[in-house]
């Protein structure tokens, strides 16, 4: 693979240089047995390629006087380039190939970088179109007041359907307090409270479908899912209560971790009938009671 | 008409080491790389790209000449290079310049030594 890339790098060198030294450079490459050394030689060939293409004067054509832009008839000078050179056509083509190659390599590196290897999951953000809040705003922003300083409160249960897949803040206002604060804020700003209150109520309805205690027989443990403010929480025996951040409608990350998440399995009515907790490569499957 | 070697001084480290490695014997590219590593105790290394980029320049200036393949049991892709008389003159001029620098540096360092009471 590296040898093939090295050959490609050699092929992109100027034809004269390649004819003269290409085979010998390849013979030197064939002497390298270590992968690291081969990689170094490949980088060396790429640097050499840049040097040959950029600094070698034979790749720049001297523009003739006749082709230079002449002043216009009304004595206003026309535009001209700074240097009396223009790149050779082959240099332009090679430059284009190198640019495209570098672009592809960069895209590939971004896609398969160490971030991917470490399984850092970036939640996909999408918005439910039936909500009347602005699509770009978070729920906290929609409420119009910062919520981090508010105390925790009781939860409210109703049936619901879908969840808004948005990373939600952990320290939030209790649901009842949220509604009254929201109404007060809206009254103050002379805006209609109904759409935003409806949004909060819809969210509450949807979260309720995940709530409940699930039992696992292997290992023998219970997993409790509840609501705190506008987000779900999970509690396992031996665990502190943790907040859940939605990644999709059925997948939630355990807050503060990168490798622990919960997957819910809904029944035909939309109620969750089973959940699986994944952590450190293991999983616990529990059935809702 | 022989060239004035001083107009090319100072030489770049790569050029100097390549000329220096060819001063003793004719070598192929890989041999030059190894000889440069040996001369500098492994502190200075050139890759093939740098080597042939410089060799191309030296061939253009006729400081080095190409001999082609030599030994029958050798890799046929290898070509041998030899230092020309012009190259030797440039190397001698650069060596003299560097000797002057070293002499000057030593003299100044000697002056800068703290005197004993």
mmCIF file of C-alpha atoms in Angstrom:
data_model
loop_
_atom_site.group_PDB
_atom_site.id
_atom_site.type_symbol
_atom_site.label_atom_id
_atom_site.label_comp_id
_atom_site.label_asym_id
_atom_site.label_seq_id
_atom_site.Cartn_x
_atom_site.Cartn_y
_atom_site.Cartn_z
ATOM 1 C CA UNK A 1 0.000 0.000 0.000
ATOM 2 C CA UNK A 2 2.711 2.474 1.041
ATOM 3 C CA UNK A 3 4.822 1.438 -1.931
ATOM 4 C CA UNK A 4 1.901 2.107 -4.213
ATOM 5 C CA UNK A 5 1.458 5.562 -2.681
ATOM 6 C CA UNK A 6 5.190 6.163 -3.025
ATOM 7 C CA UNK A 7 4.985 5.259 -6.703
ATOM 8 C CA UNK A 8 2.059 7.641 -7.104
ATOM 9 C CA UNK A 9 4.058 10.425 -5.453
ATOM 10 C CA UNK A 10 6.950 9.705 -7.832
ATOM 11 C CA UNK A 11 4.628 9.744 -10.824
ATOM 12 C CA UNK A 12 3.464 13.211 -9.868
ATOM 13 C CA UNK A 13 7.038 14.503 -10.055
ATOM 14 C CA UNK A 14 8.073 16.397 -13.208
ATOM 15 C CA UNK A 15 8.651 13.967 -16.105
ATOM 16 C CA UNK A 16 12.323 14.899 -16.480
ATOM 17 C CA UNK A 17 13.034 14.329 -12.806
ATOM 18 C CA UNK A 18 11.026 11.120 -12.794
ATOM 19 C CA UNK A 19 12.861 9.708 -15.814
ATOM 20 C CA UNK A 20 16.197 10.527 -14.296
ATOM 21 C CA UNK A 21 15.749 9.566 -10.663
ATOM 22 C CA UNK A 22 12.401 7.783 -10.310
ATOM 23 C CA UNK A 23 13.656 4.206 -10.547
ATOM 24 C CA UNK A 24 16.581 4.884 -8.253
ATOM 25 C CA UNK A 25 14.332 6.503 -5.651
ATOM 26 C CA UNK A 26 12.116 3.452 -5.833
ATOM 27 C CA UNK A 27 15.123 1.174 -5.354
ATOM 28 C CA UNK A 28 15.992 3.135 -2.192
ATOM 29 C CA UNK A 29 12.412 2.759 -1.008
ATOM 30 C CA UNK A 30 12.669 -1.001 -1.588
ATOM 31 C CA UNK A 31 15.603 -1.074 0.835
ATOM 32 C CA UNK A 32 13.445 0.137 3.695
ATOM 33 C CA UNK A 33 12.071 -2.751 5.697
ATOM 34 C CA UNK A 34 10.456 -0.846 8.582
ATOM 35 C CA UNK A 35 7.014 0.592 8.128
ATOM 36 C CA UNK A 36 7.942 3.804 9.933
ATOM 37 C CA UNK A 37 10.921 4.304 7.650
ATOM 38 C CA UNK A 38 8.727 3.685 4.605
ATOM 39 C CA UNK A 39 6.292 6.287 5.881
ATOM 40 C CA UNK A 40 9.175 8.732 6.317
ATOM 41 C CA UNK A 41 10.281 8.100 2.731
ATOM 42 C CA UNK A 42 6.743 8.689 1.523
ATOM 43 C CA UNK A 43 6.611 12.022 3.341
ATOM 44 C CA UNK A 44 10.016 12.876 1.912
ATOM 45 C CA UNK A 45 8.704 12.159 -1.596
ATOM 46 C CA UNK A 46 5.675 14.392 -0.976
ATOM 47 C CA UNK A 47 7.905 17.240 0.252
ATOM 48 C CA UNK A 48 10.156 16.719 -2.755
ATOM 49 C CA UNK A 49 7.094 16.819 -4.993
ATOM 50 C CA UNK A 50 6.042 20.160 -3.551
ATOM 51 C CA UNK A 51 9.572 21.502 -3.935
ATOM 52 C CA UNK A 52 9.790 20.363 -7.538
ATOM 53 C CA UNK A 53 6.388 21.734 -8.436
ATOM 54 C CA UNK A 54 6.609 25.062 -6.665
ATOM 55 C CA UNK A 55 10.208 26.185 -6.844
ATOM 56 C CA UNK A 56 11.446 24.721 -10.081
ATOM 57 C CA UNK A 57 11.479 27.482 -12.664
ATOM 58 C CA UNK A 58 10.903 25.126 -15.579
ATOM 59 C CA UNK A 59 7.291 24.830 -14.444
ATOM 60 C CA UNK A 60 6.708 28.478 -14.976
ATOM 61 C CA UNK A 61 6.395 29.799 -18.478
ATOM 62 C CA UNK A 62 7.654 33.263 -19.207
ATOM 63 C CA UNK A 63 4.748 35.137 -20.720
ATOM 64 C CA UNK A 64 5.718 36.845 -23.921
ATOM 65 C CA UNK A 65 5.490 40.595 -24.322
ATOM 66 C CA UNK A 66 2.833 40.244 -26.987
ATOM 67 C CA UNK A 67 0.551 38.291 -24.667
ATOM 68 C CA UNK A 68 0.942 40.800 -21.848
ATOM 69 C CA UNK A 69 -2.076 43.043 -21.360
ATOM 70 C CA UNK A 70 -1.613 46.338 -23.102
ATOM 71 C CA UNK A 71 -2.980 49.684 -21.964
ATOM 72 C CA UNK A 72 -6.385 50.404 -23.362
ATOM 73 C CA UNK A 73 -6.886 53.065 -26.001
ATOM 74 C CA UNK A 74 -8.251 55.611 -23.559
ATOM 75 C CA UNK A 75 -4.945 55.454 -21.635
ATOM 76 C CA UNK A 76 -6.454 53.537 -18.700
ATOM 77 C CA UNK A 77 -4.127 50.606 -18.005
ATOM 78 C CA UNK A 78 -5.690 47.162 -18.042
ATOM 79 C CA UNK A 79 -5.032 44.691 -15.258
ATOM 80 C CA UNK A 80 -2.029 42.397 -15.232
ATOM 81 C CA UNK A 81 -0.648 39.748 -12.896
ATOM 82 C CA UNK A 82 2.111 40.532 -10.438
ATOM 83 C CA UNK A 83 4.670 38.122 -11.893
ATOM 84 C CA UNK A 84 5.511 37.760 -15.579
ATOM 85 C CA UNK A 85 5.069 33.988 -15.281
ATOM 86 C CA UNK A 86 2.210 31.626 -15.678
ATOM 87 C CA UNK A 87 2.147 27.986 -14.601
ATOM 88 C CA UNK A 88 2.665 25.255 -17.139
ATOM 89 C CA UNK A 89 -0.508 23.361 -18.076
ATOM 90 C CA UNK A 90 0.900 20.092 -16.755
ATOM 91 C CA UNK A 91 1.737 21.811 -13.468
ATOM 92 C CA UNK A 92 -1.865 22.996 -13.234
ATOM 93 C CA UNK A 93 -3.174 19.473 -13.818
ATOM 94 C CA UNK A 94 -0.799 17.995 -11.287
ATOM 95 C CA UNK A 95 -1.688 20.713 -8.811
ATOM 96 C CA UNK A 96 -5.344 19.883 -9.249
ATOM 97 C CA UNK A 97 -4.693 16.163 -8.699
ATOM 98 C CA UNK A 98 -2.646 16.883 -5.575
ATOM 99 C CA UNK A 99 -5.321 19.239 -4.230
ATOM 100 C CA UNK A 100 -8.076 16.669 -4.747
ATOM 101 C CA UNK A 101 -5.935 13.937 -3.190
ATOM 102 C CA UNK A 102 -5.177 16.075 -0.145
ATOM 103 C CA UNK A 103 -8.838 16.990 0.192
ATOM 104 C CA UNK A 104 -9.865 13.312 0.091
ATOM 105 C CA UNK A 105 -7.153 12.346 2.598
ATOM 106 C CA UNK A 106 -8.296 15.129 4.934
ATOM 107 C CA UNK A 107 -11.917 14.016 4.695
ATOM 108 C CA UNK A 108 -10.883 10.423 5.318
ATOM 109 C CA UNK A 109 -8.772 11.465 8.318
ATOM 110 C CA UNK A 110 -11.634 13.454 9.813
ATOM 111 C CA UNK A 111 -14.040 10.570 9.346
ATOM 112 C CA UNK A 112 -11.757 7.904 10.799
ATOM 113 C CA UNK A 113 -9.812 9.957 13.270
ATOM 114 C CA UNK A 114 -9.093 9.138 16.899
ATOM 115 C CA UNK A 115 -12.361 10.807 17.891
ATOM 116 C CA UNK A 116 -14.147 8.015 16.074
ATOM 117 C CA UNK A 117 -11.892 5.381 17.641
ATOM 118 C CA UNK A 118 -12.625 6.698 21.144
ATOM 119 C CA UNK A 119 -16.352 6.422 20.356
ATOM 120 C CA UNK A 120 -17.084 9.998 21.274
ATOM 121 C CA UNK A 121 -20.678 10.244 20.177
ATOM 122 C CA UNK A 122 -22.005 13.529 18.958
ATOM 123 C CA UNK A 123 -25.784 13.524 19.412
ATOM 124 C CA UNK A 124 -27.728 14.017 16.214
ATOM 125 C CA UNK A 125 -29.989 17.007 16.546
ATOM 126 C CA UNK A 126 -33.338 17.096 14.830
ATOM 127 C CA UNK A 127 -36.514 18.888 15.737
ATOM 128 C CA UNK A 128 -40.113 17.936 15.848
ATOM 129 C CA UNK A 129 -42.027 20.028 13.355
ATOM 130 C CA UNK A 130 -45.275 20.116 15.360
ATOM 131 C CA UNK A 131 -43.701 22.210 18.098
ATOM 132 C CA UNK A 132 -44.304 25.894 17.780
ATOM 133 C CA UNK A 133 -40.978 26.934 19.249
ATOM 134 C CA UNK A 134 -38.204 28.161 16.985
ATOM 135 C CA UNK A 135 -36.291 25.170 15.553
ATOM 136 C CA UNK A 136 -32.891 26.565 16.481
ATOM 137 C CA UNK A 137 -33.687 27.360 20.094
ATOM 138 C CA UNK A 138 -33.315 25.028 23.043
ATOM 139 C CA UNK A 139 -36.198 24.512 25.405
ATOM 140 C CA UNK A 140 -34.474 26.480 28.120
ATOM 141 C CA UNK A 141 -33.959 29.355 25.720
ATOM 142 C CA UNK A 142 -37.571 29.094 24.635
ATOM 143 C CA UNK A 143 -38.688 29.502 28.222
ATOM 144 C CA UNK A 144 -36.922 32.832 28.290
ATOM 145 C CA UNK A 145 -35.180 32.383 31.666
ATOM 146 C CA UNK A 146 -32.040 30.597 32.806
ATOM 147 C CA UNK A 147 -33.015 27.508 34.761
ATOM 148 C CA UNK A 148 -29.804 26.341 36.407
ATOM 149 C CA UNK A 149 -30.487 28.125 39.685
ATOM 150 C CA UNK A 150 -33.915 26.580 40.209
ATOM 151 C CA UNK A 151 -34.590 23.798 42.752
ATOM 152 C CA UNK A 152 -35.621 20.295 41.803
ATOM 153 C CA UNK A 153 -39.270 19.368 42.050
ATOM 154 C CA UNK A 154 -41.831 16.667 41.620
ATOM 155 C CA UNK A 155 -42.618 14.968 38.344
ATOM 156 C CA UNK A 156 -45.813 14.698 36.421
ATOM 157 C CA UNK A 157 -47.091 11.578 34.653
ATOM 158 C CA UNK A 158 -49.211 11.325 31.520
ATOM 159 C CA UNK A 159 -49.186 9.198 28.421
ATOM 160 C CA UNK A 160 -47.225 10.443 25.426
ATOM 161 C CA UNK A 161 -45.749 9.550 22.075
ATOM 162 C CA UNK A 162 -42.334 10.829 20.895
ATOM 163 C CA UNK A 163 -39.402 12.544 22.501
ATOM 164 C CA UNK A 164 -37.677 15.707 21.319
ATOM 165 C CA UNK A 165 -34.169 14.444 20.507
ATOM 166 C CA UNK A 166 -32.245 17.371 21.880
ATOM 167 C CA UNK A 167 -29.448 17.307 24.496
ATOM 168 C CA UNK A 168 -31.184 18.727 27.516
ATOM 169 C CA UNK A 169 -29.732 20.566 30.517
ATOM 170 C CA UNK A 170 -29.329 18.562 33.695
ATOM 171 C CA UNK A 171 -30.232 21.180 36.298
ATOM 172 C CA UNK A 172 -33.655 22.334 35.345
ATOM 173 C CA UNK A 173 -36.842 23.704 36.774
ATOM 174 C CA UNK A 174 -39.522 21.278 37.999
ATOM 175 C CA UNK A 175 -42.293 20.801 35.499
ATOM 176 C CA UNK A 176 -44.971 22.650 37.481
ATOM 177 C CA UNK A 177 -42.669 25.508 38.303
ATOM 178 C CA UNK A 178 -41.616 25.641 34.664
ATOM 179 C CA UNK A 179 -45.154 26.178 33.487
ATOM 180 C CA UNK A 180 -45.845 28.961 36.009
ATOM 181 C CA UNK A 181 -42.488 30.643 35.377
ATOM 182 C CA UNK A 182 -43.098 30.402 31.682
ATOM 183 C CA UNK A 183 -46.548 31.885 31.980
ATOM 184 C CA UNK A 184 -45.206 34.691 34.191
ATOM 185 C CA UNK A 185 -42.395 35.394 31.758
ATOM 186 C CA UNK A 186 -44.783 35.473 28.860
ATOM 187 C CA UNK A 187 -47.226 37.736 30.653
ATOM 188 C CA UNK A 188 -44.368 40.105 31.403
ATOM 189 C CA UNK A 189 -43.252 40.193 27.799
ATOM 190 C CA UNK A 190 -46.819 40.418 26.455
ATOM 191 C CA UNK A 191 -46.425 37.274 24.352
ATOM 192 C CA UNK A 192 -49.000 34.509 24.149
ATOM 193 C CA UNK A 193 -48.152 31.750 26.679
ATOM 194 C CA UNK A 194 -50.117 28.970 25.065
ATOM 195 C CA UNK A 195 -47.674 27.765 22.378
ATOM 196 C CA UNK A 196 -44.703 27.513 24.736
ATOM 197 C CA UNK A 197 -46.738 25.997 27.527
ATOM 198 C CA UNK A 198 -48.051 23.478 25.028
ATOM 199 C CA UNK A 199 -44.481 22.653 24.042
ATOM 200 C CA UNK A 200 -43.499 21.970 27.651
ATOM 201 C CA UNK A 201 -46.628 19.881 28.181
ATOM 202 C CA UNK A 202 -45.887 17.877 25.023
ATOM 203 C CA UNK A 203 -42.376 17.213 26.222
ATOM 204 C CA UNK A 204 -43.678 16.066 29.591
ATOM 205 C CA UNK A 205 -46.148 13.709 27.935
ATOM 206 C CA UNK A 206 -43.443 12.149 25.812
ATOM 207 C CA UNK A 207 -40.957 11.606 28.624
ATOM 208 C CA UNK A 208 -43.584 9.741 30.624
ATOM 209 C CA UNK A 209 -43.556 6.855 28.167
ATOM 210 C CA UNK A 210 -40.009 5.976 29.300
ATOM 211 C CA UNK A 211 -40.674 6.096 33.035
ATOM 212 C CA UNK A 212 -40.832 2.950 35.107
ATOM 213 C CA UNK A 213 -38.830 0.265 36.863
ATOM 214 C CA UNK A 214 -37.300 -2.550 34.856
ATOM 215 C CA UNK A 215 -36.055 -5.838 36.225
ATOM 216 C CA UNK A 216 -33.101 -7.811 34.989
ATOM 217 C CA UNK A 217 -32.563 -11.448 36.000
ATOM 218 C CA UNK A 218 -29.029 -11.722 34.726
ATOM 219 C CA UNK A 219 -27.581 -9.955 36.664
ATOM 220 C CA UNK A 220 -30.357 -9.735 39.200
ATOM 221 C CA UNK A 221 -30.944 -6.000 39.492
ATOM 222 C CA UNK A 222 -33.474 -3.248 39.028
ATOM 223 C CA UNK A 223 -33.158 -0.209 36.833
ATOM 224 C CA UNK A 224 -35.415 2.745 37.571
ATOM 225 C CA UNK A 225 -36.083 5.428 34.992
ATOM 226 C CA UNK A 226 -37.689 8.664 36.143
ATOM 227 C CA UNK A 227 -38.179 12.268 35.165
ATOM 228 C CA UNK A 228 -36.463 15.205 36.710
ATOM 229 C CA UNK A 229 -37.365 18.548 35.258
ATOM 230 C CA UNK A 230 -37.331 18.106 31.497
ATOM 231 C CA UNK A 231 -34.995 15.157 31.299
ATOM 232 C CA UNK A 232 -34.944 11.484 32.143
ATOM 233 C CA UNK A 233 -32.863 9.977 34.931
ATOM 234 C CA UNK A 234 -31.646 6.453 35.507
ATOM 235 C CA UNK A 235 -30.885 4.718 38.779
ATOM 236 C CA UNK A 236 -29.284 1.309 39.105
ATOM 237 C CA UNK A 237 -28.435 -0.514 42.334
ATOM 238 C CA UNK A 238 -25.026 0.748 43.406
ATOM 239 C CA UNK A 239 -25.206 3.761 41.112
ATOM 240 C CA UNK A 240 -26.016 7.354 41.892
ATOM 241 C CA UNK A 241 -28.915 8.817 39.964
ATOM 242 C CA UNK A 242 -27.722 9.886 36.532
ATOM 243 C CA UNK A 243 -29.305 12.114 33.920
ATOM 244 C CA UNK A 244 -29.949 10.788 30.406
ATOM 245 C CA UNK A 245 -29.316 12.786 27.263
ATOM 246 C CA UNK A 246 -31.263 11.747 24.156
ATOM 247 C CA UNK A 247 -29.310 10.705 21.089
ATOM 248 C CA UNK A 248 -32.310 9.343 19.239
ATOM 249 C CA UNK A 249 -35.886 8.487 20.118
ATOM 250 C CA UNK A 250 -34.860 5.212 21.743
ATOM 251 C CA UNK A 251 -31.187 5.804 22.604
ATOM 252 C CA UNK A 252 -29.954 7.913 25.514
ATOM 253 C CA UNK A 253 -26.434 8.646 26.712
ATOM 254 C CA UNK A 254 -25.774 8.497 30.439
ATOM 255 C CA UNK A 255 -24.696 12.057 31.282
ATOM 256 C CA UNK A 256 -21.034 12.515 32.084
ATOM 257 C CA UNK A 257 -19.918 9.357 30.241
ATOM 258 C CA UNK A 258 -18.978 8.526 26.699
ATOM 259 C CA UNK A 259 -19.335 4.771 26.831
ATOM 260 C CA UNK A 260 -22.573 4.213 28.721
ATOM 261 C CA UNK A 261 -25.920 4.442 27.045
ATOM 262 C CA UNK A 262 -29.457 3.098 27.289
ATOM 263 C CA UNK A 263 -31.561 1.717 24.482
ATOM 264 C CA UNK A 264 -35.323 1.473 24.960
ATOM 265 C CA UNK A 265 -37.523 -0.980 23.090
ATOM 266 C CA UNK A 266 -41.106 0.329 22.711
ATOM 267 C CA UNK A 267 -44.237 -1.766 22.364
ATOM 268 C CA UNK A 268 -46.979 -1.172 19.776
ATOM 269 C CA UNK A 269 -48.536 1.578 21.938
ATOM 270 C CA UNK A 270 -45.307 3.511 22.205
ATOM 271 C CA UNK A 271 -44.732 2.548 25.855
ATOM 272 C CA UNK A 272 -41.291 1.193 26.609
ATOM 273 C CA UNK A 273 -41.391 -2.507 27.359
ATOM 274 C CA UNK A 274 -37.680 -3.217 27.679
ATOM 275 C CA UNK A 275 -34.408 -1.369 28.069
ATOM 276 C CA UNK A 276 -30.751 -2.303 27.619
ATOM 277 C CA UNK A 277 -27.982 -0.554 29.502
ATOM 278 C CA UNK A 278 -24.599 -0.675 27.742
ATOM 279 C CA UNK A 279 -21.433 0.018 29.677
ATOM 280 C CA UNK A 280 -17.786 -0.867 29.056
ATOM 281 C CA UNK A 281 -18.685 -3.328 26.323
ATOM 282 C CA UNK A 282 -21.217 -5.203 28.521
ATOM 283 C CA UNK A 283 -24.964 -4.832 28.512
ATOM 284 C CA UNK A 284 -27.818 -5.406 30.947
ATOM 285 C CA UNK A 285 -31.271 -6.060 29.523
ATOM 286 C CA UNK A 286 -34.235 -5.395 31.784
ATOM 287 C CA UNK A 287 -37.987 -5.728 31.215
ATOM 288 C CA UNK A 288 -40.403 -3.008 32.330
ATOM 289 C CA UNK A 289 -42.648 -4.006 35.220
ATOM 290 C CA UNK B 1 36.463 29.538 -18.343
ATOM 291 C CA UNK B 2 36.489 28.055 -14.819
ATOM 292 C CA UNK B 3 33.729 29.229 -12.504
ATOM 293 C CA UNK B 4 34.389 31.232 -9.382
ATOM 294 C CA UNK B 5 33.379 28.852 -6.589
ATOM 295 C CA UNK B 6 32.947 31.684 -4.084
ATOM 296 C CA UNK B 7 29.824 32.947 -5.782
ATOM 297 C CA UNK B 8 28.012 29.776 -4.655
ATOM 298 C CA UNK B 9 29.050 29.994 -1.005
ATOM 299 C CA UNK B 10 27.866 29.269 1.574
ATOM 300 C CA UNK B 11 26.531 25.891 0.479
ATOM 301 C CA UNK B 12 23.406 24.419 1.956
ATOM 302 C CA UNK B 13 24.022 21.565 4.437
ATOM 303 C CA UNK B 14 22.603 19.003 1.992
ATOM 304 C CA UNK B 15 24.822 20.173 -0.877
ATOM 305 C CA UNK B 16 27.895 20.257 1.342
ATOM 306 C CA UNK B 17 27.317 16.747 2.649
ATOM 307 C CA UNK B 18 26.616 15.330 -0.803
ATOM 308 C CA UNK B 19 29.804 16.835 -2.216
ATOM 309 C CA UNK B 20 31.717 15.658 0.828
ATOM 310 C CA UNK B 21 30.422 12.111 0.534
ATOM 311 C CA UNK B 22 31.459 11.963 -3.125
ATOM 312 C CA UNK B 23 34.916 13.390 -2.407
ATOM 313 C CA UNK B 24 36.250 9.998 -1.355
ATOM 314 C CA UNK B 25 34.732 7.654 -3.907
ATOM 315 C CA UNK B 26 32.024 7.265 -6.514
ATOM 316 C CA UNK B 27 28.724 6.351 -4.909
ATOM 317 C CA UNK B 28 25.135 5.620 -5.867
ATOM 318 C CA UNK B 29 22.220 7.476 -4.262
ATOM 319 C CA UNK B 30 21.669 5.044 -1.419
ATOM 320 C CA UNK B 31 25.425 4.983 -0.772
ATOM 321 C CA UNK B 32 25.454 8.783 -0.567
ATOM 322 C CA UNK B 33 22.648 8.694 1.999
ATOM 323 C CA UNK B 34 24.521 6.154 4.096
ATOM 324 C CA UNK B 35 27.810 8.048 3.820
ATOM 325 C CA UNK B 36 26.139 11.287 4.941
ATOM 326 C CA UNK B 37 24.722 9.459 7.957
ATOM 327 C CA UNK B 38 28.173 8.088 8.753
ATOM 328 C CA UNK B 39 29.919 11.460 8.380
ATOM 329 C CA UNK B 40 27.508 13.174 10.758
ATOM 330 C CA UNK B 41 27.258 10.265 13.210
ATOM 331 C CA UNK B 42 23.617 9.903 12.247
ATOM 332 C CA UNK B 43 22.794 13.486 13.235
ATOM 333 C CA UNK B 44 22.074 14.613 9.705
ATOM 334 C CA UNK B 45 20.004 12.508 7.357
ATOM 335 C CA UNK B 46 18.724 13.214 3.887
ATOM 336 C CA UNK B 47 15.816 11.443 2.267
ATOM 337 C CA UNK B 48 15.794 10.402 -1.378
ATOM 338 C CA UNK B 49 13.650 13.395 -2.308
ATOM 339 C CA UNK B 50 16.119 15.891 -0.857
ATOM 340 C CA UNK B 51 19.062 13.936 -2.200
ATOM 341 C CA UNK B 52 17.917 13.741 -5.803
ATOM 342 C CA UNK B 53 16.580 17.265 -5.766
ATOM 343 C CA UNK B 54 20.087 18.422 -4.822
ATOM 344 C CA UNK B 55 21.793 15.964 -7.150
ATOM 345 C CA UNK B 56 19.768 17.329 -10.044
ATOM 346 C CA UNK B 57 21.018 20.809 -9.198
ATOM 347 C CA UNK B 58 24.612 19.598 -8.873
ATOM 348 C CA UNK B 59 24.387 17.755 -12.210
ATOM 349 C CA UNK B 60 23.071 20.930 -13.848
ATOM 350 C CA UNK B 61 25.999 22.910 -12.440
ATOM 351 C CA UNK B 62 28.358 20.112 -13.480
ATOM 352 C CA UNK B 63 29.788 19.711 -9.992
ATOM 353 C CA UNK B 64 28.791 16.066 -10.139
ATOM 354 C CA UNK B 65 28.681 13.713 -13.108
ATOM 355 C CA UNK B 66 26.693 10.577 -13.613
ATOM 356 C CA UNK B 67 28.478 7.320 -14.352
ATOM 357 C CA UNK B 68 25.460 5.039 -14.853
ATOM 358 C CA UNK B 69 25.295 1.475 -13.546
ATOM 359 C CA UNK B 70 28.574 -0.151 -12.637
ATOM 360 C CA UNK B 71 28.676 -3.531 -10.962
ATOM 361 C CA UNK B 72 26.995 -6.456 -12.604
ATOM 362 C CA UNK B 73 25.753 -7.889 -9.291
ATOM 363 C CA UNK B 74 24.380 -4.533 -8.165
ATOM 364 C CA UNK B 75 20.778 -3.341 -8.469
ATOM 365 C CA UNK B 76 20.498 -2.250 -12.138
ATOM 366 C CA UNK B 77 18.353 0.709 -11.098
ATOM 367 C CA UNK B 78 21.277 2.262 -9.238
ATOM 368 C CA UNK B 79 23.407 4.914 -10.874
ATOM 369 C CA UNK B 80 26.787 6.040 -9.664
ATOM 370 C CA UNK B 81 27.860 9.639 -9.270
ATOM 371 C CA UNK B 82 31.311 11.220 -9.255
ATOM 372 C CA UNK B 83 32.577 14.576 -8.065
ATOM 373 C CA UNK B 84 33.948 16.673 -10.945
ATOM 374 C CA UNK B 85 36.926 19.039 -10.780
ATOM 375 C CA UNK B 86 34.526 21.999 -10.541
ATOM 376 C CA UNK B 87 32.691 20.321 -7.687
ATOM 377 C CA UNK B 88 35.959 19.637 -5.924
ATOM 378 C CA UNK B 89 36.933 23.318 -6.217
ATOM 379 C CA UNK B 90 33.613 24.425 -4.729
ATOM 380 C CA UNK B 91 33.981 21.917 -1.914
ATOM 381 C CA UNK B 92 37.530 23.120 -1.227
ATOM 382 C CA UNK B 93 36.349 26.753 -1.142
ATOM 383 C CA UNK B 94 33.504 25.907 1.232
ATOM 384 C CA UNK B 95 35.833 23.895 3.465
ATOM 385 C CA UNK B 96 38.268 26.834 3.603
ATOM 386 C CA UNK B 97 35.392 29.170 4.470
ATOM 387 C CA UNK B 98 34.207 26.869 7.225
ATOM 388 C CA UNK B 99 37.792 26.507 8.532
ATOM 389 C CA UNK B 100 37.959 30.317 8.768
ATOM 390 C CA UNK B 101 34.668 30.356 10.678
ATOM 391 C CA UNK B 102 35.926 27.700 13.078
ATOM 392 C CA UNK B 103 39.224 29.519 13.581
ATOM 393 C CA UNK B 104 37.424 32.778 14.294
ATOM 394 C CA UNK B 105 35.003 31.102 16.658
ATOM 395 C CA UNK B 106 37.789 29.429 18.599
ATOM 396 C CA UNK B 107 39.713 32.680 18.924
ATOM 397 C CA UNK B 108 36.655 34.491 20.257
ATOM 398 C CA UNK B 109 35.763 31.720 22.652
ATOM 399 C CA UNK B 110 39.364 31.733 23.917
ATOM 400 C CA UNK B 111 39.076 35.487 24.603
ATOM 401 C CA UNK B 112 35.798 35.008 26.386
ATOM 402 C CA UNK B 113 37.251 32.469 28.868
ATOM 403 C CA UNK B 114 37.257 33.780 32.474
ATOM 404 C CA UNK B 115 40.752 34.547 33.747
ATOM 405 C CA UNK B 116 42.087 32.775 36.772
ATOM 406 C CA UNK B 117 42.802 34.937 39.801
#
